[in-house]
Every structure is written in C-alpha cells, then in structure tokens.
Short mmCIF file of C-alpha atoms in Angstrom, two decimals:
data_model
loop_
_atom_site.label_atom_id
_atom_site.label_comp_id
_atom_site.label_asym_id
_atom_site.label_seq_id
_atom_site.Cartn_x
_atom_site.Cartn_y
_atom_site.Cartn_z
CA UNK A 1 -43.50 -95.96 -57.41
CA UNK A 2 -41.02 -95.99 -54.38
CA UNK A 3 -42.55 -97.32 -51.22
CA UNK A 4 -41.83 -94.45 -48.78
CA UNK A 5 -42.85 -96.10 -45.40
CA UNK A 6 -44.35 -99.38 -43.93
CA UNK A 7 -48.14 -99.13 -42.90
CA UNK A 8 -49.40 -100.52 -39.66
CA UNK A 9 -52.82 -101.70 -38.92
CA UNK A 10 -54.88 -102.88 -35.88
CA UNK A 11 -55.81 -106.49 -35.71
CA UNK A 12 -59.40 -105.52 -34.62
CA UNK A 13 -61.81 -108.37 -34.83
CA UNK A 14 -59.69 -110.42 -36.92
CA UNK A 15 -59.46 -114.09 -35.90
CA UNK A 16 -55.85 -114.90 -34.88
CA UNK A 17 -54.91 -118.52 -34.38
CA UNK A 18 -53.15 -119.50 -31.29
CA UNK A 19 -49.60 -120.52 -31.54
CA UNK A 20 -49.45 -124.22 -32.51
CA UNK A 21 -52.92 -124.28 -33.88
CA UNK A 22 -55.14 -123.27 -37.12
CA UNK A 23 -57.94 -120.98 -37.27
CA UNK A 24 -61.13 -123.09 -36.10
CA UNK A 25 -63.74 -124.04 -38.54
CA UNK A 26 -62.15 -123.57 -41.72
CA UNK A 27 -62.71 -127.23 -42.69
CA UNK A 28 -59.47 -127.36 -44.76
CA UNK A 29 -57.30 -130.49 -44.51
CA UNK A 30 -54.06 -128.35 -44.63
CA UNK A 31 -52.43 -126.89 -41.47
CA UNK A 32 -52.17 -123.24 -41.74
CA UNK A 33 -50.46 -122.47 -38.25
CA UNK A 34 -47.84 -124.45 -36.10
CA UNK A 35 -45.08 -122.85 -38.15
CA UNK A 36 -42.70 -122.87 -35.17
CA UNK A 37 -43.62 -126.50 -34.48
CA UNK A 38 -43.06 -127.61 -38.14
CA UNK A 39 -39.71 -125.94 -38.53
CA UNK A 40 -38.53 -127.24 -35.15
CA UNK A 41 -39.42 -130.78 -36.19
CA UNK A 42 -37.21 -130.38 -39.40
CA UNK A 43 -34.31 -128.73 -37.56
CA UNK A 44 -32.50 -131.79 -36.53
CA UNK A 45 -32.35 -132.99 -40.16
CA UNK A 46 -31.11 -129.65 -41.46
CA UNK A 47 -28.32 -129.81 -38.97
CA UNK A 48 -27.21 -133.17 -39.73
CA UNK A 49 -27.30 -131.93 -43.47
CA UNK A 50 -24.62 -129.53 -42.41
CA UNK A 51 -22.78 -131.88 -40.42
CA UNK A 52 -21.76 -134.15 -43.10
CA UNK A 53 -19.96 -131.38 -44.90
CA UNK A 54 -16.59 -132.76 -43.72
CA UNK A 55 -17.39 -136.30 -44.60
CA UNK A 56 -14.44 -138.17 -46.38
CA UNK A 57 -16.63 -138.33 -49.42
CA UNK A 58 -20.18 -137.53 -50.65
CA UNK A 59 -22.63 -139.97 -49.67
CA UNK A 60 -23.62 -142.52 -52.50
CA UNK A 61 -27.24 -142.52 -53.74
CA UNK A 62 -29.22 -145.47 -52.18
CA UNK A 63 -32.02 -146.44 -54.46
CA UNK A 64 -35.22 -146.42 -52.61
CA UNK A 65 -34.22 -144.16 -49.88
CA UNK A 66 -36.40 -141.58 -51.35
CA UNK A 67 -38.54 -143.24 -54.28
CA UNK A 68 -37.10 -141.94 -57.66
CA UNK A 69 -40.28 -142.72 -59.35
CA UNK A 70 -43.61 -140.86 -58.58
CA UNK A 71 -45.71 -142.43 -56.11
CA UNK A 72 -49.51 -142.93 -56.50
CA UNK A 73 -51.38 -139.83 -55.54
CA UNK A 74 -53.02 -140.68 -52.05
CA UNK A 75 -56.63 -140.31 -51.58
CA UNK A 76 -56.12 -139.37 -47.96
CA UNK A 77 -53.16 -137.34 -46.59
CA UNK A 78 -50.88 -138.60 -44.01
CA UNK A 79 -51.06 -135.25 -41.98
CA UNK A 80 -48.27 -132.74 -41.36
CA UNK A 81 -45.99 -134.57 -39.11
CA UNK A 82 -45.82 -137.70 -41.08
CA UNK A 83 -45.19 -135.32 -44.05
CA UNK A 84 -42.29 -133.45 -42.14
CA UNK A 85 -40.73 -136.69 -41.10
CA UNK A 86 -40.59 -137.89 -44.85
CA UNK A 87 -39.30 -134.44 -45.78
CA UNK A 88 -36.52 -134.96 -43.13
CA UNK A 89 -35.28 -137.88 -45.00
CA UNK A 90 -35.09 -136.20 -48.21
CA UNK A 91 -33.11 -133.41 -46.46
CA UNK A 92 -30.49 -135.80 -45.40
CA UNK A 93 -30.16 -137.22 -48.77
CA UNK A 94 -30.52 -133.87 -50.64
CA UNK A 95 -28.29 -132.05 -53.01
CA UNK A 96 -24.58 -131.38 -51.94
CA UNK A 97 -23.87 -128.40 -53.99
CA UNK A 98 -23.34 -126.31 -50.70
CA UNK A 99 -20.61 -128.75 -49.41
CA UNK A 100 -17.13 -127.01 -49.25
CA UNK A 101 -15.56 -129.35 -51.69
CA UNK A 102 -18.08 -129.04 -54.49
CA UNK A 103 -16.58 -126.71 -56.95
CA UNK A 104 -18.29 -127.91 -59.99
CA UNK A 105 -21.30 -125.97 -61.95
CA UNK A 106 -21.36 -122.38 -61.19
CA UNK A 107 -23.93 -122.72 -58.26
CA UNK A 108 -23.92 -123.17 -54.58
CA UNK A 109 -26.43 -123.55 -51.79
CA UNK A 110 -27.56 -120.70 -49.77
CA UNK A 111 -25.89 -119.25 -46.62
CA UNK A 112 -28.01 -118.89 -43.47
CA UNK A 113 -29.23 -115.45 -44.15
CA UNK A 114 -30.89 -116.63 -47.67
CA UNK A 115 -32.24 -119.74 -45.99
CA UNK A 116 -33.91 -117.43 -43.52
CA UNK A 117 -35.10 -114.92 -46.14
CA UNK A 118 -36.33 -117.70 -48.55
CA UNK A 119 -38.56 -119.12 -45.34
CA UNK A 120 -39.77 -115.83 -44.50
CA UNK A 121 -40.54 -114.87 -47.99
CA UNK A 122 -42.44 -118.24 -48.41
CA UNK A 123 -44.59 -117.34 -45.64
CA UNK A 124 -45.17 -113.75 -45.70
CA UNK A 125 -43.73 -112.52 -49.10
CA UNK A 126 -46.89 -112.99 -51.35
CA UNK A 127 -46.80 -111.29 -54.53
CA UNK A 128 -44.04 -108.84 -55.20
CA UNK A 129 -46.44 -106.24 -56.87
CA UNK A 130 -48.40 -105.07 -53.76
CA UNK A 131 -47.28 -102.44 -51.40
CA UNK A 132 -45.91 -104.45 -48.37
CA UNK A 133 -42.47 -104.87 -46.68
CA UNK A 134 -41.35 -107.46 -48.87
CA UNK A 135 -41.92 -105.44 -52.06
CA UNK A 136 -39.78 -102.72 -50.47
CA UNK A 137 -37.01 -105.08 -49.81
CA UNK A 138 -37.22 -106.42 -53.37
CA UNK A 139 -36.51 -102.89 -54.72
CA UNK A 140 -33.58 -102.50 -52.27
CA UNK A 141 -32.20 -105.81 -53.23
CA UNK A 142 -32.36 -104.75 -57.06
CA UNK A 143 -30.71 -101.35 -56.42
CA UNK A 144 -27.99 -102.84 -54.24
CA UNK A 145 -27.21 -105.39 -56.71
CA UNK A 146 -27.02 -102.98 -59.55
CA UNK A 147 -24.57 -100.79 -57.38
CA UNK A 148 -22.43 -103.74 -56.54
CA UNK A 149 -21.98 -104.59 -60.31
CA UNK A 150 -20.80 -101.04 -60.92
CA UNK A 151 -24.02 -99.95 -63.22
CA UNK A 152 -25.28 -96.73 -63.92
CA UNK A 153 -27.55 -95.16 -61.05
CA UNK A 154 -30.67 -95.06 -63.29
CA UNK A 155 -30.31 -98.50 -64.56
CA UNK A 156 -33.56 -100.47 -64.17
CA UNK A 157 -33.76 -104.09 -62.95
CA UNK A 158 -36.13 -107.01 -62.77
CA UNK A 159 -35.67 -110.52 -61.06
CA UNK A 160 -36.42 -113.88 -62.58
CA UNK A 161 -35.80 -117.38 -61.78
CA UNK A 162 -32.12 -117.47 -63.08
CA UNK A 163 -29.70 -116.70 -65.83
CA UNK A 164 -31.69 -118.36 -68.68
CA UNK A 165 -34.74 -116.23 -68.14
CA UNK A 166 -32.56 -113.28 -67.50
CA UNK A 167 -30.87 -113.72 -70.68
CA UNK A 168 -34.20 -114.00 -72.48
CA UNK A 169 -35.44 -110.64 -71.24
CA UNK A 170 -32.31 -108.84 -72.03
CA UNK A 171 -31.99 -110.08 -75.38
CA UNK A 172 -35.99 -109.65 -75.97
CA UNK A 173 -35.37 -105.98 -75.23
CA UNK A 174 -32.38 -105.81 -77.63
CA UNK A 175 -34.61 -107.57 -80.45
CA UNK A 176 -37.26 -104.97 -79.78
CA UNK A 177 -34.72 -101.97 -80.05
CA UNK A 178 -33.27 -103.21 -83.13
CA UNK A 179 -36.61 -103.62 -84.99
CA UNK A 180 -37.97 -100.44 -83.88
CA UNK A 181 -35.02 -98.66 -85.40
CA UNK A 182 -36.29 -100.20 -88.76
CA UNK A 183 -39.87 -98.82 -87.91
CA UNK A 184 -41.25 -102.41 -86.83
CA UNK A 185 -42.95 -103.03 -83.39
CA UNK A 186 -41.92 -106.61 -83.33
CA UNK A 187 -43.41 -107.41 -80.14
CA UNK A 188 -46.94 -106.46 -81.48
CA UNK A 189 -46.39 -107.43 -85.30
CA UNK A 190 -44.05 -110.10 -85.27
CA UNK A 191 -40.99 -110.74 -87.35
CA UNK A 192 -41.41 -109.65 -90.94
CA UNK A 193 -40.97 -112.73 -93.49
CA UNK A 194 -37.56 -113.13 -94.77
CA UNK A 195 -35.89 -110.76 -92.31
CA UNK A 196 -33.00 -112.23 -90.55
CA UNK A 197 -31.32 -111.06 -87.39
CA UNK A 198 -28.04 -111.71 -85.89
CA UNK A 199 -26.69 -111.98 -82.23
CA UNK A 200 -22.87 -111.90 -81.80
CA UNK A 201 -20.94 -113.69 -79.10
CA UNK A 202 -17.59 -115.35 -78.67
CA UNK A 203 -17.35 -119.09 -79.21
CA UNK A 204 -17.22 -119.24 -75.43
CA UNK A 205 -20.66 -117.91 -75.04
CA UNK A 206 -23.31 -119.67 -73.04
CA UNK A 207 -25.89 -121.76 -74.65
CA UNK A 208 -28.67 -119.82 -73.05
CA UNK A 209 -27.87 -117.08 -75.64
CA UNK A 210 -28.90 -119.71 -78.47
CA UNK A 211 -32.02 -120.76 -76.56
CA UNK A 212 -33.01 -117.07 -76.23
CA UNK A 213 -32.70 -116.76 -79.91
CA UNK A 214 -34.77 -119.72 -80.57
CA UNK A 215 -37.57 -118.53 -78.26
CA UNK A 216 -37.42 -114.93 -79.69
CA UNK A 217 -38.17 -116.38 -83.22
CA UNK A 218 -34.53 -115.56 -84.39
CA UNK A 219 -33.62 -118.92 -84.62
CA UNK A 220 -30.30 -120.66 -82.93
CA UNK A 221 -28.51 -120.03 -86.12
CA UNK A 222 -28.88 -116.34 -85.61
CA UNK A 223 -26.21 -116.47 -82.99
CA UNK A 224 -22.84 -116.31 -84.74
CA UNK A 225 -20.02 -117.37 -82.65
CA UNK A 226 -16.82 -115.24 -83.15
CA UNK A 227 -13.53 -116.78 -82.58
CA UNK A 228 -11.91 -116.27 -79.19
CA UNK A 229 -8.19 -115.39 -78.50
CA UNK A 230 -5.77 -117.83 -76.75
CA UNK A 231 -6.70 -116.23 -73.43
CA UNK A 232 -10.39 -117.09 -74.11
CA UNK A 233 -11.69 -113.51 -74.99
CA UNK A 234 -13.52 -112.55 -78.17
CA UNK A 235 -11.23 -111.48 -81.09
CA UNK A 236 -12.76 -107.90 -81.62
CA UNK A 237 -11.27 -107.69 -85.19
CA UNK A 238 -13.04 -110.90 -86.06
CA UNK A 239 -16.37 -109.26 -84.48
CA UNK A 240 -15.73 -106.24 -86.66
CA UNK A 241 -15.38 -108.22 -89.95
CA UNK A 242 -18.55 -110.40 -89.03
CA UNK A 243 -20.67 -107.37 -88.62
CA UNK A 244 -19.58 -105.86 -91.81
CA UNK A 245 -19.99 -109.09 -93.60
CA UNK A 246 -23.49 -109.67 -92.28
CA UNK A 247 -24.44 -105.92 -92.83
CA UNK A 248 -23.59 -106.34 -96.51
CA UNK A 249 -25.76 -109.51 -96.63
CA UNK A 250 -28.76 -107.47 -95.34
CA UNK A 251 -28.94 -109.08 -91.82
CA UNK A 252 -30.11 -107.14 -88.90
CA UNK A 253 -27.61 -106.79 -86.04
CA UNK A 254 -29.63 -107.51 -82.81
CA UNK A 255 -27.14 -107.54 -80.12
CA UNK A 256 -23.28 -107.95 -79.39
CA UNK A 257 -22.88 -110.09 -76.18
CA UNK A 258 -19.85 -109.34 -74.13
CA UNK A 259 -19.02 -112.28 -71.71
CA UNK A 260 -18.16 -111.32 -68.33
CA UNK A 261 -16.84 -114.41 -67.04
CA UNK A 262 -17.26 -117.45 -69.36
CA UNK A 263 -18.59 -120.43 -67.79
CA UNK A 264 -15.67 -122.67 -68.89
CA UNK A 265 -12.62 -120.73 -68.28
CA UNK A 266 -13.75 -117.47 -66.51
CA UNK A 267 -12.67 -115.20 -69.37
CA UNK A 268 -13.85 -111.68 -69.48
CA UNK A 269 -14.28 -110.01 -72.91
CA UNK A 270 -12.79 -106.62 -73.65
CA UNK A 271 -15.94 -104.83 -72.81
CA UNK A 272 -14.73 -101.29 -73.40
CA UNK A 273 -13.79 -102.21 -76.91
CA UNK A 274 -16.87 -104.07 -77.62
CA UNK A 275 -18.74 -100.98 -76.58
CA UNK A 276 -16.89 -98.88 -79.22
CA UNK A 277 -17.85 -101.39 -81.97
CA UNK A 278 -21.41 -101.67 -80.92
CA UNK A 279 -21.65 -97.73 -81.10
CA UNK A 280 -19.95 -97.64 -84.43
CA UNK A 281 -22.46 -100.22 -85.71
CA UNK A 282 -25.62 -98.83 -83.94
CA UNK A 283 -26.17 -102.02 -82.09
CA UNK A 284 -27.08 -103.00 -78.59
CA UNK A 285 -24.47 -104.15 -76.18
CA UNK A 286 -25.46 -106.77 -73.71
CA UNK A 287 -23.35 -108.12 -70.89
CA UNK A 288 -23.46 -111.56 -69.92
CA UNK A 289 -22.11 -111.47 -66.30
CA UNK A 290 -24.35 -114.20 -64.89
CA UNK A 291 -21.20 -115.60 -63.30
CA UNK A 292 -18.52 -113.01 -63.27
CA UNK A 293 -20.13 -109.58 -63.18
CA UNK A 294 -20.32 -109.53 -59.38
CA UNK A 295 -16.55 -109.54 -59.35
CA UNK A 296 -16.70 -105.87 -60.35
CA UNK A 297 -17.63 -105.32 -56.76
CA UNK A 298 -13.93 -106.04 -55.76
CA UNK A 299 -11.56 -103.04 -56.23
CA UNK A 300 -8.95 -105.66 -57.12
CA UNK A 301 -10.97 -107.38 -59.78
CA UNK A 302 -12.67 -104.22 -61.14
CA UNK A 303 -10.20 -103.38 -63.86
CA UNK A 304 -11.21 -106.26 -65.90
CA UNK A 305 -14.60 -104.97 -66.22
CA UNK A 306 -13.61 -101.60 -67.87
CA UNK A 307 -16.31 -100.08 -69.86
CA UNK A 308 -19.23 -102.22 -68.33
CA UNK A 309 -21.22 -99.09 -67.36
CA UNK A 310 -21.63 -98.20 -71.00
CA UNK A 311 -23.58 -101.41 -71.99
CA UNK A 312 -27.38 -101.46 -72.94
CA UNK A 313 -28.36 -104.34 -70.75
CA UNK A 314 -26.72 -106.64 -68.18
CA UNK A 315 -27.51 -109.96 -66.45
CA UNK A 316 -26.07 -111.24 -63.26
CA UNK A 317 -27.10 -114.33 -61.07
CA UNK A 318 -27.34 -113.68 -57.25
CA UNK A 319 -27.52 -117.41 -56.74
CA UNK A 320 -23.90 -117.90 -57.87
CA UNK A 321 -21.26 -115.76 -56.22
CA UNK A 322 -23.64 -114.12 -53.75
CA UNK A 323 -24.95 -117.40 -52.56
CA UNK A 324 -28.88 -116.41 -52.02
CA UNK A 325 -29.91 -119.88 -52.94
CA UNK A 326 -30.88 -121.24 -56.43
CA UNK A 327 -33.68 -119.39 -58.33
CA UNK A 328 -32.50 -115.74 -58.42
CA UNK A 329 -31.43 -114.08 -61.66
CA UNK A 330 -31.38 -110.44 -62.60
CA UNK A 331 -31.77 -108.39 -65.73
CA UNK A 332 -30.86 -104.92 -65.86
CA UNK A 333 -31.55 -102.36 -68.64
CA UNK A 334 -30.67 -98.76 -69.43
CA UNK A 335 -33.97 -98.06 -71.14
CA UNK A 336 -36.99 -99.69 -69.03
CA UNK A 337 -39.46 -98.58 -71.67
CA UNK A 338 -38.03 -100.74 -74.24
CA UNK A 339 -38.22 -103.64 -71.80
CA UNK A 340 -41.93 -102.96 -71.36
CA UNK A 341 -42.76 -102.62 -74.93
CA UNK A 342 -41.15 -106.11 -75.61
CA UNK A 343 -42.83 -108.08 -72.73
CA UNK A 344 -45.93 -106.17 -71.82
CA UNK A 345 -48.95 -108.52 -71.55
CA UNK A 346 -51.68 -105.81 -71.86
CA UNK A 347 -54.12 -104.50 -69.44
CA UNK A 348 -56.82 -106.77 -67.96
CA UNK A 349 -59.84 -105.44 -66.18
CA UNK A 350 -59.59 -107.99 -63.31
CA UNK A 351 -56.07 -106.80 -62.66
CA UNK A 352 -55.30 -102.96 -63.56
CA UNK A 353 -59.24 -102.45 -62.53
CA UNK A 354 -58.63 -103.47 -59.20
CA UNK A 355 -56.25 -100.67 -58.17
CA UNK A 356 -56.28 -97.04 -57.48
CA UNK A 357 -54.24 -94.54 -59.58
CA UNK A 358 -53.89 -91.96 -56.73
CA UNK A 359 -52.40 -93.19 -53.53
CA UNK A 360 -54.33 -91.77 -50.35
CA UNK A 361 -53.17 -91.66 -46.70
CA UNK A 362 -54.25 -94.79 -44.96
CA UNK A 363 -54.33 -96.68 -48.04
CA UNK A 364 -54.40 -100.34 -47.95
CA UNK A 365 -51.44 -102.48 -49.19
CA UNK A 366 -54.06 -103.96 -51.75
CA UNK A 367 -55.01 -100.44 -53.11
CA UNK A 368 -51.94 -100.06 -55.30
CA UNK A 369 -49.68 -101.94 -57.83
CA UNK A 370 -46.29 -101.23 -56.61
CA UNK A 371 -44.28 -102.35 -59.58
CA UNK A 372 -44.28 -102.74 -63.25
CA UNK A 373 -42.51 -106.03 -63.34
CA UNK A 374 -45.55 -108.01 -64.50
CA UNK A 375 -45.19 -106.07 -67.85
CA UNK A 376 -41.39 -106.61 -67.90
CA UNK A 377 -40.85 -110.36 -67.51
CA UNK A 378 -42.12 -113.78 -68.31
CA UNK A 379 -44.09 -114.00 -65.11
CA UNK A 380 -47.14 -112.45 -63.44
CA UNK A 381 -47.10 -114.14 -60.32
CA UNK A 382 -43.80 -114.08 -58.72
CA UNK A 383 -42.24 -113.95 -55.15
CA UNK A 384 -40.11 -111.01 -54.11
CA UNK A 385 -36.71 -112.66 -54.89
CA UNK A 386 -34.99 -109.39 -54.08
CA UNK A 387 -35.52 -110.16 -50.32
CA UNK A 388 -32.87 -112.91 -50.49
CA UNK A 389 -30.37 -110.51 -52.22
CA UNK A 390 -31.23 -107.84 -49.55
CA UNK A 391 -30.73 -110.53 -46.65
CA UNK A 392 -27.35 -111.62 -47.81
CA UNK A 393 -26.05 -107.92 -48.60
CA UNK A 394 -27.42 -106.65 -45.26
CA UNK A 395 -25.47 -109.33 -43.49
CA UNK A 396 -22.21 -109.09 -45.37
CA UNK A 397 -22.03 -105.69 -47.06
CA UNK A 398 -20.13 -104.74 -50.09
CA UNK A 399 -16.83 -105.45 -47.99
CA UNK A 400 -17.86 -109.03 -47.18
CA UNK A 401 -18.75 -109.79 -50.87
CA UNK A 402 -15.50 -108.38 -51.96
CA UNK A 403 -13.42 -110.17 -49.60
CA UNK A 404 -15.28 -113.30 -50.68
CA UNK A 405 -14.38 -112.71 -54.40
CA UNK A 406 -10.90 -111.85 -53.62
CA UNK A 407 -10.48 -115.05 -51.50
CA UNK A 408 -11.91 -117.36 -54.32
CA UNK A 409 -9.79 -115.52 -56.91
CA UNK A 410 -6.82 -116.45 -54.75
CA UNK A 411 -7.85 -119.97 -54.46
CA UNK A 412 -7.83 -120.25 -58.24
CA UNK A 413 -4.32 -118.75 -58.57
CA UNK A 414 -2.97 -120.78 -55.68
CA UNK A 415 -4.24 -124.00 -57.39
CA UNK A 416 -2.94 -122.89 -60.84
CA UNK A 417 0.67 -122.24 -59.19
CA UNK A 418 0.78 -125.64 -57.77
CA UNK A 419 -0.28 -127.14 -61.00
CA UNK A 420 2.38 -125.08 -62.93
CA UNK A 421 4.90 -126.36 -60.31
CA UNK A 422 4.07 -129.87 -60.47
CA UNK A 423 5.47 -132.10 -63.60
CA UNK A 424 2.89 -134.53 -63.23
CA UNK A 425 0.12 -132.03 -63.84
CA UNK A 426 -0.76 -129.78 -66.82
CA UNK A 427 -2.10 -126.30 -66.72
CA UNK A 428 -4.41 -125.80 -69.69
CA UNK A 429 -5.38 -122.13 -69.31
CA UNK A 430 -4.39 -119.65 -66.83
CA UNK A 431 -6.60 -118.71 -63.68
CA UNK A 432 -9.20 -116.36 -64.84
CA UNK A 433 -11.36 -114.87 -62.15
CA UNK A 434 -12.19 -118.10 -60.08
CA UNK A 435 -11.72 -120.92 -62.54
CA UNK A 436 -8.76 -123.23 -63.36
CA UNK A 437 -8.62 -125.83 -66.10
CA UNK A 438 -5.97 -128.52 -65.60
CA UNK A 439 -5.44 -132.27 -65.76
CA UNK A 440 -3.01 -135.08 -64.79
CA UNK A 441 -0.31 -135.07 -67.59
CA UNK A 442 -0.71 -138.21 -69.62
CA UNK A 443 2.42 -140.39 -69.94
CA UNK A 444 3.46 -141.36 -73.64
CA UNK A 445 0.95 -143.89 -74.95
CA UNK A 446 -2.04 -142.84 -72.53
CA UNK A 447 -5.10 -141.29 -73.76
CA UNK A 448 -5.19 -138.02 -71.76
CA UNK A 449 -9.00 -137.55 -72.22
CA UNK A 450 -9.72 -141.13 -70.93
CA UNK A 451 -7.43 -140.58 -67.97
CA UNK A 452 -9.00 -137.34 -67.10
CA UNK A 453 -12.56 -138.95 -67.12
CA UNK A 454 -11.27 -141.71 -64.73
CA UNK A 455 -9.81 -139.28 -62.35
CA UNK A 456 -13.10 -137.17 -62.46
CA UNK A 457 -15.15 -140.35 -61.68
CA UNK A 458 -12.95 -141.15 -58.70
CA UNK A 459 -13.10 -137.63 -57.34
CA UNK A 460 -16.84 -137.67 -57.47
CA UNK A 461 -17.29 -141.31 -55.83
CA UNK A 462 -14.24 -141.37 -53.33
CA UNK A 463 -13.57 -137.77 -52.27
CA UNK A 464 -15.40 -134.54 -50.96
CA UNK A 465 -13.63 -132.90 -53.88
CA UNK A 466 -15.94 -132.33 -56.94
CA UNK A 467 -14.93 -130.14 -59.84
CA UNK A 468 -16.83 -130.50 -63.21
CA UNK A 469 -15.14 -130.67 -66.69
CA UNK A 470 -14.87 -128.97 -69.93
CA UNK A 471 -12.81 -128.88 -73.19
CA UNK A 472 -9.95 -126.39 -73.56
CA UNK A 473 -8.40 -126.20 -77.01
CA UNK A 474 -9.66 -129.85 -77.78
CA UNK A 475 -8.48 -131.10 -74.52
CA UNK A 476 -10.61 -132.63 -71.82
CA UNK A 477 -9.89 -130.86 -68.66
CA UNK A 478 -10.85 -130.82 -64.91
CA UNK A 479 -12.50 -127.51 -64.02
CA UNK A 480 -12.88 -126.24 -60.69
CA UNK A 481 -14.75 -123.14 -60.06
CA UNK A 482 -14.79 -121.38 -56.66
CA UNK A 483 -17.68 -119.45 -55.66
CA UNK A 484 -18.84 -121.52 -52.42
CA UNK A 485 -18.68 -119.46 -49.38
CA UNK A 486 -17.87 -122.74 -47.39
CA UNK A 487 -14.77 -123.70 -49.48
CA UNK A 488 -11.47 -123.18 -47.76
CA UNK A 489 -7.75 -123.58 -48.78
CA UNK A 490 -7.92 -127.10 -47.50
CA UNK A 491 -10.36 -128.10 -50.17
CA UNK A 492 -8.09 -126.46 -52.81
CA UNK A 493 -5.26 -128.50 -51.78
CA UNK A 494 -7.05 -131.61 -51.25
CA UNK A 495 -8.36 -131.35 -54.78
CA UNK A 496 -4.88 -131.19 -56.23
CA UNK A 497 -3.56 -134.04 -53.84
CA UNK A 498 -6.37 -136.29 -54.80
CA UNK A 499 -5.89 -135.68 -58.70
CA UNK A 500 -2.16 -136.44 -58.21
CA UNK A 501 -2.82 -139.86 -56.20
CA UNK A 502 -5.62 -141.06 -58.76
CA UNK A 503 -3.54 -140.19 -61.67
CA UNK A 504 -0.36 -142.01 -60.32
CA UNK A 505 -2.55 -144.97 -59.42
CA UNK A 506 -4.14 -144.83 -62.96
CA UNK A 507 -0.94 -144.77 -64.72
CA UNK A 508 0.93 -147.31 -62.75
CA UNK A 509 -1.67 -149.89 -62.79
CA UNK A 510 -1.24 -152.47 -65.64
CA UNK A 511 -4.26 -152.60 -68.13
#
C-alpha cells in the first residue's frame, strides 16, 4: 500500500527524557538519551578525518593504534564517554575510500546528506515495514532510483545490503520463472534430480553471478561465460550459439545477463540485441547495472543503454555512483509476484496476525504492514535504506547526478588522452564509462607485470592516488575508476604524473 500522509499524535502522559539525560528508573546500563552530546563529542574526530583528504599520502596503518585482534569481553563497561573517545580514535584511523585520490574499487564514502540520513535512520528509522515517515521515504527513494535508471514506471523494487544480495534476488526470480514455465514451483519443491540450468554472461561478468548460482542450487558451473569482443562487450553471435547448443543438450536456460558497466573495463553490453535474443529463446533478461546503470540518468551517456527498459530484472548499487554510503543495493523486477513466489517465507501468526487488514482513520503506525519486502528479499528485519537514496537525490536532483556522471566520464577520457599522447605509457583499453586501464610501457627486457605491480605498490604507499588493478588481454593493468564526488581534475593528473615518475625511477635504477 502507498503511504498517503503522515500521522501526528500527542505525547500525552508519555515520559520524555530531558535533553542530555535518560528516562529515569529504567535500570539499563546503556545511555538512551544525550544524542546531541554524543555526536558533538565525535565531531572533532570526524572533521579531522575530512581534513586529511589533501594529505600527501594515505596514512600508514600503525599496529596497535586500534587493536587488530578482538579484545576480551569486559565484565563492566567503560561508559558512554570513554566509548566515544575510543570510537574517535577509530575514526581518525578509518577507511579512506572517500578520499579524492582513491579511485580503486567501485565504492566510495557517503556525501554529507547520506551521513545525515544514515544517522537519522539509525535512531528513528526502525523497521521498514511499518507505517511511518521513513517507510514513506524508502518508497520514494526506490521510485526515484528506478526513474533515474530509465526503468518502466511499473517496475517493482526492493533494497538490500549491496550488489551481491541484489544479484541473488534477481537471479532467484529468474530461476523461479524458468522452472514455472516447465510446470515446477522450484521454491516450494526444489530442483528436480538431474535437471541442469544455465545462466549466460560475458567472460567479463561479475563473480557475484557465480555465487548466486551456487546459492540457488544451480552450481557455479551453471554460469556459462560467453566470449567478449575486443571492446569488452559480449559477443551476441557466440551467445546465440551457446543457447542453441545447451537447448539441444536438454539444459534449462535460466537467464541471460547483460552487463551494464563491467567492473574491470566499464564496458556496456548491447542490451537491445540481448533482449531480442532472450525473447527469441523465451529466456529471462537480467541487467547487471550495479556500477554503470546510473549513467543512464545522463542524456549524454544514455545511448549506451538502449533497450534497458525491455529487460525482466535489473540491479544497481546506490552506494557506488550515488555515494549514499556502503550498504545499499537495489533489485528491480518487472513482475513482483514472481519475486514473492521465489522468496516468500510463509505466514507466521506472530507477524501477520499482529496487523489489521483494513486501515481505519486514526490508525496507529503499528496497525498495518506497509510493505511486502519481507517476502521479497533475504531479510526480515531491515532498516529503510531508501532514506539514504532519498536524501542524496533530494539534495542534488537528477541534474546533479547527471553532472557528476558526465564529469567522471570526462576524467576517464582526459586520462586516456594523456596516456595515448605519452610514449612512456600504454593504453590497454579505451575509456568506457569512468574506467581506464593503462600501465607504464615496459622497456625491452623488463617484465611489464612486475613493473606495474611495483608502480601500484608505490602509489598506495607514497601518494594520495590509489587505483586498483585488473588484467586486460593477459596484461596486468592499473585501473582507476572515477565515481567519487570528491575527486577533481587535480587527482586525475596527479595519478598520471606519479605513474610516470615511479615508472621512470623503476626502469632507470640498476637491479
């Protein structure tokens, strides 16, 4: 049901703690008030965390600053203030994926609106199923996200902890639909003995697809890797041949996966062509857009996603390009019922029996279940993660996200142009979306993979510029990916300059 309006209520005789205190007489060891004071105590550490963004290199890990091995469980707690002080130390030595020079894995820290939303949700968000303000924002966030990605208006969405779970949900729905076409309710009855299914994805497909196949009982070997073309996109002709071959062998096609932004090179499969193939073979078409699908929000990048509206399911991670903070993934399906049939946990008297079926004026927020997500995911208890999506998009809007995407794609193209113009560097694949793969060109007699590994190690230890790596056509490559809202052109050029310097030093030093 849609939440039409928020209800208000009078405090009446409820006991409300004074600011800075707790409800007297509870006898609990934990402080339940003093929220303002607690957050204020942490603020200096949080500000110092951001102040180190322009440091000349990432701080080295100092063993013992925060114990790496679990401490003994204390019999008596140290209290809130001492706990906050220890947490402040952890903040200052925390993960630096939000620093402007981190261009490695496709993840980044939250922008300020996401931090604020996460804090508010932790305190007041509760469960996403009940009728309250955060449930309404969850629904809005899901709807906005689908619209940004260019999905049909009636697309149904559910949020989870990230792309791994989102992938599992989408492929679980695909498995359910595939076996229902054979007259089997696989969620109820399980896989029939001797029946083998297939999932098709390019050899650039993410390994979460293989893990989902394993969890769904299909087996990792059920994922058939289809050769990719030189640009990284799947070869449609090879896909057609594989489908025909497997059908002749009696295998059940579960899904074709179109990769909308591969993790290693950023390539986008020809989605419209894959939709045609899927329809011809009566097969589910799933779009893995965990990284790249949000680029469809930019009119400049949208042509690469032609045909995406015609798929059966999609995933996208708001904690990537949208920068909500880690822990937010989305699954969208065309048919919500098949998702429910695949993942429904079944009714329980203690849950469904606690709610009314007919809303009445003046109903409590605890009278109704305001969402079916418990039966469409792996989670029963879950926070309203969509609030983070809502907050970021409420702040920057569609135009703000599109501008971010275009800026980051521009960074990738600028870096690729610099590499192409520099004889000492080697471009290993064209810039696709916001990813570039390159390396310092090894002189004769020098092992290029070893040289690249040395350069990458020095980048991590001595500079604020940290890409990750991958292998392109058998060659070990540096792989920056630009999704971080804090990254500027300065970091892009700084990375190239550092690679040149380290490569020069490595190839001129006698060994």
